Amino acid sequence: MLLRGHHTPKLRRDDLLTSREREVLGLVSRGFSNRQIANRLFLSEKTVRNHVERTYAKIGASNRVGASLYALQHGLVAPLGEADVES
């Protein structure tokens, strides 16, 4: 029930992400492969794949591009600057 002057705040879909899922989403958005993410975070590729799949489901993405766009649009990752690009 909504009362005058009171509103229920909308829960963003990314509010449901765990800190690890946010971390993985950030790396996906930077173009890292599951293998690269696994190596960087000391996880198995299967664990990374599970995190990626759960993240997609929670934010409504169907692929890495959609997840990356979502992360950028919702401030979960900053756009790359020239100094951030790895050679």
CSV table of N, CA, C and O in Angstrom, one decimal:
chain,number,residue,atom,x,y,z
A,1,MET,N,0.8,-1.2,0.0
A,1,MET,CA,0.0,0.0,0.0
A,1,MET,C,0.9,1.2,0.0
A,1,MET,O,1.8,1.3,0.8
A,2,LEU,N,0.6,2.1,-0.9
A,2,LEU,CA,1.3,3.4,-1.0
A,2,LEU,C,0.5,4.5,-0.3
A,2,LEU,O,-0.7,4.7,-0.5
A,3,LEU,N,1.2,5.2,0.6
A,3,LEU,CA,0.5,6.3,1.3
A,3,LEU,C,1.0,7.6,0.7
A,3,LEU,O,2.1,7.7,0.2
A,4,ARG,N,0.2,8.6,0.7
A,4,ARG,CA,0.6,9.9,0.2
A,4,ARG,C,1.9,10.4,0.9
A,4,ARG,O,2.0,10.3,2.1
A,5,GLY,N,2.9,10.8,0.0
A,5,GLY,CA,4.1,11.3,0.6
A,5,GLY,C,5.1,10.2,0.8
A,5,GLY,O,6.3,10.4,1.2
A,6,HIS,N,4.7,8.9,0.7
A,6,HIS,CA,5.6,7.8,0.9
A,6,HIS,C,5.7,7.0,-0.4
A,6,HIS,O,4.7,6.8,-1.1
A,7,HIS,N,6.9,6.5,-0.7
A,7,HIS,CA,7.0,5.7,-1.9
A,7,HIS,C,8.0,4.6,-1.5
A,7,HIS,O,8.9,4.7,-0.7
A,8,THR,N,7.8,3.5,-2.2
A,8,THR,CA,8.7,2.4,-2.1
A,8,THR,C,9.9,2.5,-3.1
A,8,THR,O,9.6,2.7,-4.3
A,9,PRO,N,11.1,2.6,-2.6
A,9,PRO,CA,12.2,2.8,-3.5
A,9,PRO,C,12.4,1.6,-4.5
A,9,PRO,O,12.1,0.5,-4.0
A,10,LYS,N,12.6,1.9,-5.7
A,10,LYS,CA,12.8,0.8,-6.7
A,10,LYS,C,14.2,0.2,-6.4
A,10,LYS,O,15.2,0.8,-6.2
A,11,LEU,N,14.2,-1.1,-6.4
A,11,LEU,CA,15.4,-1.9,-6.2
A,11,LEU,C,16.0,-2.1,-7.6
A,11,LEU,O,15.4,-2.7,-8.5
A,12,ARG,N,17.2,-1.6,-7.7
A,12,ARG,CA,17.9,-1.8,-9.0
A,12,ARG,C,18.3,-3.3,-9.0
A,12,ARG,O,18.7,-3.9,-8.0
A,13,ARG,N,18.3,-3.8,-10.3
A,13,ARG,CA,18.7,-5.2,-10.4
A,13,ARG,C,20.1,-5.5,-10.0
A,13,ARG,O,20.4,-6.5,-9.5
A,14,ASP,N,21.0,-4.5,-10.2
A,14,ASP,CA,22.4,-4.7,-9.8
A,14,ASP,C,22.6,-4.7,-8.3
A,14,ASP,O,23.6,-5.1,-7.8
A,15,ASP,N,21.6,-4.2,-7.5
A,15,ASP,CA,21.7,-4.2,-6.1
A,15,ASP,C,21.6,-5.6,-5.6
A,15,ASP,O,22.0,-5.9,-4.4
A,16,LEU,N,21.2,-6.6,-6.4
A,16,LEU,CA,21.1,-8.0,-6.0
A,16,LEU,C,22.4,-8.7,-6.3
A,16,LEU,O,22.6,-9.9,-5.9
A,17,LEU,N,23.4,-8.0,-6.9
A,17,LEU,CA,24.7,-8.7,-7.2
A,17,LEU,C,25.5,-8.8,-5.9
A,17,LEU,O,25.6,-7.8,-5.1
A,18,THR,N,26.2,-9.9,-5.8
A,18,THR,CA,27.2,-10.0,-4.7
A,18,THR,C,28.4,-9.2,-5.1
A,18,THR,O,28.6,-8.8,-6.3
A,19,SER,N,29.3,-9.0,-4.1
A,19,SER,CA,30.5,-8.2,-4.4
A,19,SER,C,31.4,-9.0,-5.5
A,19,SER,O,32.0,-8.3,-6.3
A,20,ARG,N,31.4,-10.3,-5.4
A,20,ARG,CA,32.2,-11.1,-6.4
A,20,ARG,C,31.6,-10.9,-7.8
A,20,ARG,O,32.3,-10.8,-8.8
A,21,GLU,N,30.2,-10.9,-7.9
A,21,GLU,CA,29.6,-10.8,-9.2
A,21,GLU,C,29.9,-9.4,-9.7
A,21,GLU,O,30.1,-9.3,-10.9
A,22,ARG,N,29.9,-8.4,-8.9
A,22,ARG,CA,30.2,-7.0,-9.4
A,22,ARG,C,31.7,-7.0,-9.9
A,22,ARG,O,31.9,-6.4,-10.9
A,23,GLU,N,32.5,-7.7,-9.2
A,23,GLU,CA,33.9,-7.7,-9.6
A,23,GLU,C,34.1,-8.4,-10.9
A,23,GLU,O,34.8,-7.9,-11.8
A,24,VAL,N,33.4,-9.5,-11.1
A,24,VAL,CA,33.5,-10.3,-12.3
A,24,VAL,C,32.8,-9.4,-13.5
A,24,VAL,O,33.4,-9.4,-14.6
A,25,LEU,N,31.7,-8.8,-13.2
A,25,LEU,CA,31.1,-8.0,-14.2
A,25,LEU,C,32.0,-6.8,-14.7
A,25,LEU,O,32.1,-6.5,-15.9
A,26,GLY,N,32.7,-6.2,-13.7
A,26,GLY,CA,33.7,-5.2,-14.1
A,26,GLY,C,34.8,-5.7,-15.0
A,26,GLY,O,35.1,-5.1,-16.0
A,27,LEU,N,35.3,-6.9,-14.8
A,27,LEU,CA,36.3,-7.5,-15.6
A,27,LEU,C,35.7,-7.9,-17.0
A,27,LEU,O,36.4,-7.8,-18.0
A,28,VAL,N,34.5,-8.5,-17.0
A,28,VAL,CA,33.8,-8.8,-18.2
A,28,VAL,C,33.7,-7.5,-19.1
A,28,VAL,O,34.0,-7.5,-20.3
A,29,SER,N,33.3,-6.4,-18.4
A,29,SER,CA,33.2,-5.1,-19.1
A,29,SER,C,34.5,-4.6,-19.7
A,29,SER,O,34.5,-3.8,-20.6
A,30,ARG,N,35.6,-5.0,-19.1
A,30,ARG,CA,36.9,-4.6,-19.6
A,30,ARG,C,37.4,-5.5,-20.7
A,30,ARG,O,38.5,-5.3,-21.2
A,31,GLY,N,36.6,-6.5,-21.0
A,31,GLY,CA,37.0,-7.4,-22.1
A,31,GLY,C,37.8,-8.6,-21.8
A,31,GLY,O,38.3,-9.3,-22.6
A,32,PHE,N,37.9,-8.9,-20.5
A,32,PHE,CA,38.6,-10.1,-20.0
A,32,PHE,C,37.8,-11.4,-20.4
A,32,PHE,O,36.6,-11.4,-20.2
A,33,SER,N,38.4,-12.4,-20.8
A,33,SER,CA,37.8,-13.7,-21.0
A,33,SER,C,37.6,-14.4,-19.6
A,33,SER,O,38.2,-14.0,-18.6
A,34,ASN,N,36.7,-15.4,-19.6
A,34,ASN,CA,36.5,-16.2,-18.4
A,34,ASN,C,37.9,-16.7,-17.9
A,34,ASN,O,38.1,-16.7,-16.7
A,35,ARG,N,38.7,-17.2,-18.7
A,35,ARG,CA,40.0,-17.8,-18.3
A,35,ARG,C,40.9,-16.7,-17.7
A,35,ARG,O,41.5,-16.9,-16.7
A,36,GLN,N,40.9,-15.5,-18.3
A,36,GLN,CA,41.7,-14.4,-17.8
A,36,GLN,C,41.1,-13.9,-16.4
A,36,GLN,O,41.9,-13.7,-15.5
A,37,ILE,N,39.8,-13.9,-16.3
A,37,ILE,CA,39.2,-13.5,-15.0
A,37,ILE,C,39.6,-14.6,-13.9
A,37,ILE,O,39.9,-14.2,-12.8
A,38,ALA,N,39.5,-15.9,-14.3
A,38,ALA,CA,39.8,-16.9,-13.4
A,38,ALA,C,41.2,-16.8,-12.9
A,38,ALA,O,41.5,-16.9,-11.7
A,39,ASN,N,42.2,-16.6,-13.8
A,39,ASN,CA,43.6,-16.4,-13.4
A,39,ASN,C,43.8,-15.2,-12.5
A,39,ASN,O,44.5,-15.3,-11.5
A,40,ARG,N,43.1,-14.1,-12.8
A,40,ARG,CA,43.3,-12.9,-12.1
A,40,ARG,C,42.7,-13.0,-10.7
A,40,ARG,O,43.3,-12.4,-9.7
A,41,LEU,N,41.6,-13.7,-10.5
A,41,LEU,CA,40.9,-13.8,-9.2
A,41,LEU,C,41.2,-15.1,-8.5
A,41,LEU,O,40.6,-15.4,-7.4
A,42,PHE,N,42.1,-16.0,-9.1
A,42,PHE,CA,42.4,-17.2,-8.5
A,42,PHE,C,41.2,-18.1,-8.3
A,42,PHE,O,40.9,-18.7,-7.2
A,43,LEU,N,40.4,-18.2,-9.3
A,43,LEU,CA,39.2,-19.0,-9.3
A,43,LEU,C,39.3,-20.0,-10.5
A,43,LEU,O,40.1,-19.8,-11.4
A,44,SER,N,38.4,-21.0,-10.5
A,44,SER,CA,38.3,-21.9,-11.6
A,44,SER,C,37.5,-21.2,-12.7
A,44,SER,O,36.7,-20.4,-12.4
A,45,GLU,N,37.7,-21.7,-14.0
A,45,GLU,CA,36.9,-21.1,-15.1
A,45,GLU,C,35.4,-21.4,-14.9
A,45,GLU,O,34.6,-20.6,-15.2
A,46,LYS,N,35.1,-22.6,-14.3
A,46,LYS,CA,33.7,-23.0,-14.1
A,46,LYS,C,33.1,-22.0,-13.1
A,46,LYS,O,31.9,-21.6,-13.3
A,47,THR,N,33.8,-21.7,-12.0
A,47,THR,CA,33.3,-20.7,-11.0
A,47,THR,C,33.0,-19.4,-11.7
A,47,THR,O,32.0,-18.8,-11.5
A,48,VAL,N,33.9,-18.9,-12.5
A,48,VAL,CA,33.8,-17.6,-13.2
A,48,VAL,C,32.5,-17.7,-14.1
A,48,VAL,O,31.7,-16.8,-14.1
A,49,ARG,N,32.4,-18.8,-14.9
A,49,ARG,CA,31.3,-19.0,-15.8
A,49,ARG,C,30.0,-18.9,-15.0
A,49,ARG,O,29.0,-18.3,-15.4
A,50,ASN,N,29.9,-19.6,-13.8
A,50,ASN,CA,28.7,-19.5,-12.9
A,50,ASN,C,28.4,-18.1,-12.5
A,50,ASN,O,27.3,-17.6,-12.5
A,51,HIS,N,29.5,-17.3,-12.1
A,51,HIS,CA,29.3,-15.9,-11.7
A,51,HIS,C,28.7,-15.1,-12.9
A,51,HIS,O,27.8,-14.3,-12.7
A,52,VAL,N,29.3,-15.3,-14.0
A,52,VAL,CA,28.9,-14.6,-15.2
A,52,VAL,C,27.4,-14.9,-15.5
A,52,VAL,O,26.6,-14.0,-15.8
A,53,GLU,N,27.0,-16.2,-15.5
A,53,GLU,CA,25.7,-16.6,-15.8
A,53,GLU,C,24.7,-16.0,-14.8
A,53,GLU,O,23.6,-15.6,-15.2
A,54,ARG,N,25.0,-16.1,-13.5
A,54,ARG,CA,24.1,-15.6,-12.5
A,54,ARG,C,24.0,-14.0,-12.7
A,54,ARG,O,22.9,-13.5,-12.5
A,55,THR,N,25.1,-13.4,-13.0
A,55,THR,CA,25.0,-11.9,-13.2
A,55,THR,C,24.1,-11.6,-14.4
A,55,THR,O,23.3,-10.7,-14.3
A,56,TYR,N,24.3,-12.3,-15.5
A,56,TYR,CA,23.4,-12.1,-16.6
A,56,TYR,C,21.9,-12.2,-16.2
A,56,TYR,O,21.1,-11.3,-16.6
A,57,ALA,N,21.6,-13.2,-15.5
A,57,ALA,CA,20.2,-13.5,-15.1
A,57,ALA,C,19.7,-12.3,-14.2
A,57,ALA,O,18.6,-11.9,-14.4
A,58,LYS,N,20.5,-11.9,-13.3
A,58,LYS,CA,20.1,-10.8,-12.4
A,58,LYS,C,19.9,-9.5,-13.0
A,58,LYS,O,19.0,-8.7,-12.6
A,59,ILE,N,20.7,-9.2,-14.0
A,59,ILE,CA,20.6,-7.8,-14.7
A,59,ILE,C,19.9,-7.9,-16.0
A,59,ILE,O,19.6,-6.8,-16.6
A,60,GLY,N,19.5,-9.1,-16.4
A,60,GLY,CA,18.7,-9.2,-17.6
A,60,GLY,C,19.5,-9.1,-18.9
A,60,GLY,O,18.9,-8.7,-19.9
A,61,ALA,N,20.7,-9.5,-18.8
A,61,ALA,CA,21.6,-9.4,-20.0
A,61,ALA,C,21.7,-10.8,-20.6
A,61,ALA,O,21.5,-11.8,-19.9
A,62,SER,N,21.9,-10.9,-21.9
A,62,SER,CA,22.0,-12.2,-22.6
A,62,SER,C,23.4,-12.5,-23.1
A,62,SER,O,23.7,-13.6,-23.6
A,63,ASN,N,24.3,-11.5,-23.1
A,63,ASN,CA,25.7,-11.7,-23.5
A,63,ASN,C,26.6,-10.7,-22.9
A,63,ASN,O,26.2,-9.8,-22.2
A,64,ARG,N,27.9,-10.8,-23.2
A,64,ARG,CA,28.9,-9.9,-22.7
A,64,ARG,C,28.7,-8.4,-23.0
A,64,ARG,O,28.9,-7.5,-22.2
A,65,VAL,N,28.3,-8.2,-24.3
A,65,VAL,CA,28.1,-6.8,-24.7
A,65,VAL,C,26.9,-6.2,-23.9
A,65,VAL,O,27.1,-5.1,-23.4
A,66,GLY,N,25.8,-6.9,-23.8
A,66,GLY,CA,24.7,-6.4,-23.0
A,66,GLY,C,25.1,-6.2,-21.5
A,66,GLY,O,24.7,-5.2,-20.9
A,67,ALA,N,25.8,-7.1,-20.9
A,67,ALA,CA,26.3,-6.9,-19.6
A,67,ALA,C,27.2,-5.7,-19.4
A,67,ALA,O,27.1,-4.9,-18.5
A,68,SER,N,28.1,-5.5,-20.4
A,68,SER,CA,29.0,-4.4,-20.4
A,68,SER,C,28.3,-3.1,-20.5
A,68,SER,O,28.6,-2.1,-19.8
A,69,LEU,N,27.3,-3.0,-21.4
A,69,LEU,CA,26.5,-1.8,-21.5
A,69,LEU,C,25.7,-1.5,-20.2
A,69,LEU,O,25.6,-0.3,-19.8
A,70,TYR,N,25.2,-2.5,-19.6
A,70,TYR,CA,24.4,-2.4,-18.4
A,70,TYR,C,25.3,-1.8,-17.3
A,70,TYR,O,25.0,-0.9,-16.6
A,71,ALA,N,26.5,-2.4,-17.2
A,71,ALA,CA,27.5,-1.9,-16.2
A,71,ALA,C,27.9,-0.4,-16.4
A,71,ALA,O,27.9,0.3,-15.5
A,72,LEU,N,28.1,-0.1,-17.7
A,72,LEU,CA,28.4,1.3,-18.0
A,72,LEU,C,27.3,2.3,-17.7
A,72,LEU,O,27.4,3.3,-17.0
A,73,GLN,N,26.1,1.9,-18.1
A,73,GLN,CA,24.9,2.7,-17.9
A,73,GLN,C,24.5,2.9,-16.4
A,73,GLN,O,23.9,3.9,-16.1
A,74,HIS,N,24.9,2.0,-15.6
A,74,HIS,CA,24.5,2.0,-14.2
A,74,HIS,C,25.7,2.4,-13.3
A,74,HIS,O,25.6,2.3,-12.1
A,75,GLY,N,26.7,2.9,-13.9
A,75,GLY,CA,27.9,3.3,-13.1
A,75,GLY,C,28.6,2.3,-12.3
A,75,GLY,O,29.3,2.5,-11.3
A,76,LEU,N,28.5,1.0,-12.8
A,76,LEU,CA,29.2,-0.1,-12.1
A,76,LEU,C,30.6,-0.2,-12.5
A,76,LEU,O,31.4,-0.8,-11.9
A,77,VAL,N,30.9,0.4,-13.7
A,77,VAL,CA,32.3,0.5,-14.2
A,77,VAL,C,32.4,1.8,-14.9
A,77,VAL,O,31.5,2.3,-15.6
A,78,ALA,N,33.6,2.4,-14.8
A,78,ALA,CA,33.8,3.7,-15.5
A,78,ALA,C,34.3,3.4,-16.9
A,78,ALA,O,35.0,2.4,-17.2
A,79,PRO,N,34.0,4.3,-17.8
A,79,PRO,CA,34.6,4.2,-19.2
A,79,PRO,C,36.1,4.2,-19.2
A,79,PRO,O,36.7,4.8,-18.3
A,80,LEU,N,36.7,3.4,-20.1
A,80,LEU,CA,38.1,3.4,-20.1
A,80,LEU,C,38.7,4.7,-20.7
A,80,LEU,O,38.2,5.3,-21.6
A,81,GLY,N,39.7,5.2,-20.0
A,81,GLY,CA,40.5,6.3,-20.5
A,81,GLY,C,41.7,5.8,-21.2
A,81,GLY,O,42.0,4.6,-21.1
A,82,GLU,N,42.4,6.6,-21.9
A,82,GLU,CA,43.6,6.2,-22.6
A,82,GLU,C,44.7,5.6,-21.6
A,82,GLU,O,45.3,4.6,-22.0
A,83,ALA,N,44.8,6.1,-20.4
A,83,ALA,CA,45.7,5.6,-19.5
A,83,ALA,C,45.3,4.2,-19.0
A,83,ALA,O,46.2,3.4,-18.5
A,84,ASP,N,44.1,3.8,-19.1
A,84,ASP,CA,43.6,2.5,-18.6
A,84,ASP,C,43.8,1.4,-19.6
A,84,ASP,O,43.7,0.2,-19.2
A,85,VAL,N,44.0,1.7,-20.9
A,85,VAL,CA,44.1,0.6,-21.9
A,85,VAL,C,45.5,-0.1,-21.8
A,85,VAL,O,46.5,0.6,-21.8
A,86,GLU,N,45.4,-1.4,-21.7
A,86,GLU,CA,46.6,-2.2,-21.6
A,86,GLU,C,47.2,-2.3,-23.0
A,86,GLU,O,46.5,-2.5,-24.0
A,87,SER,N,48.5,-2.3,-23.1
A,87,SER,CA,49.2,-2.4,-24.4
A,87,SER,C,49.4,-3.9,-24.8
A,87,SER,O,49.6,-4.7,-24.0
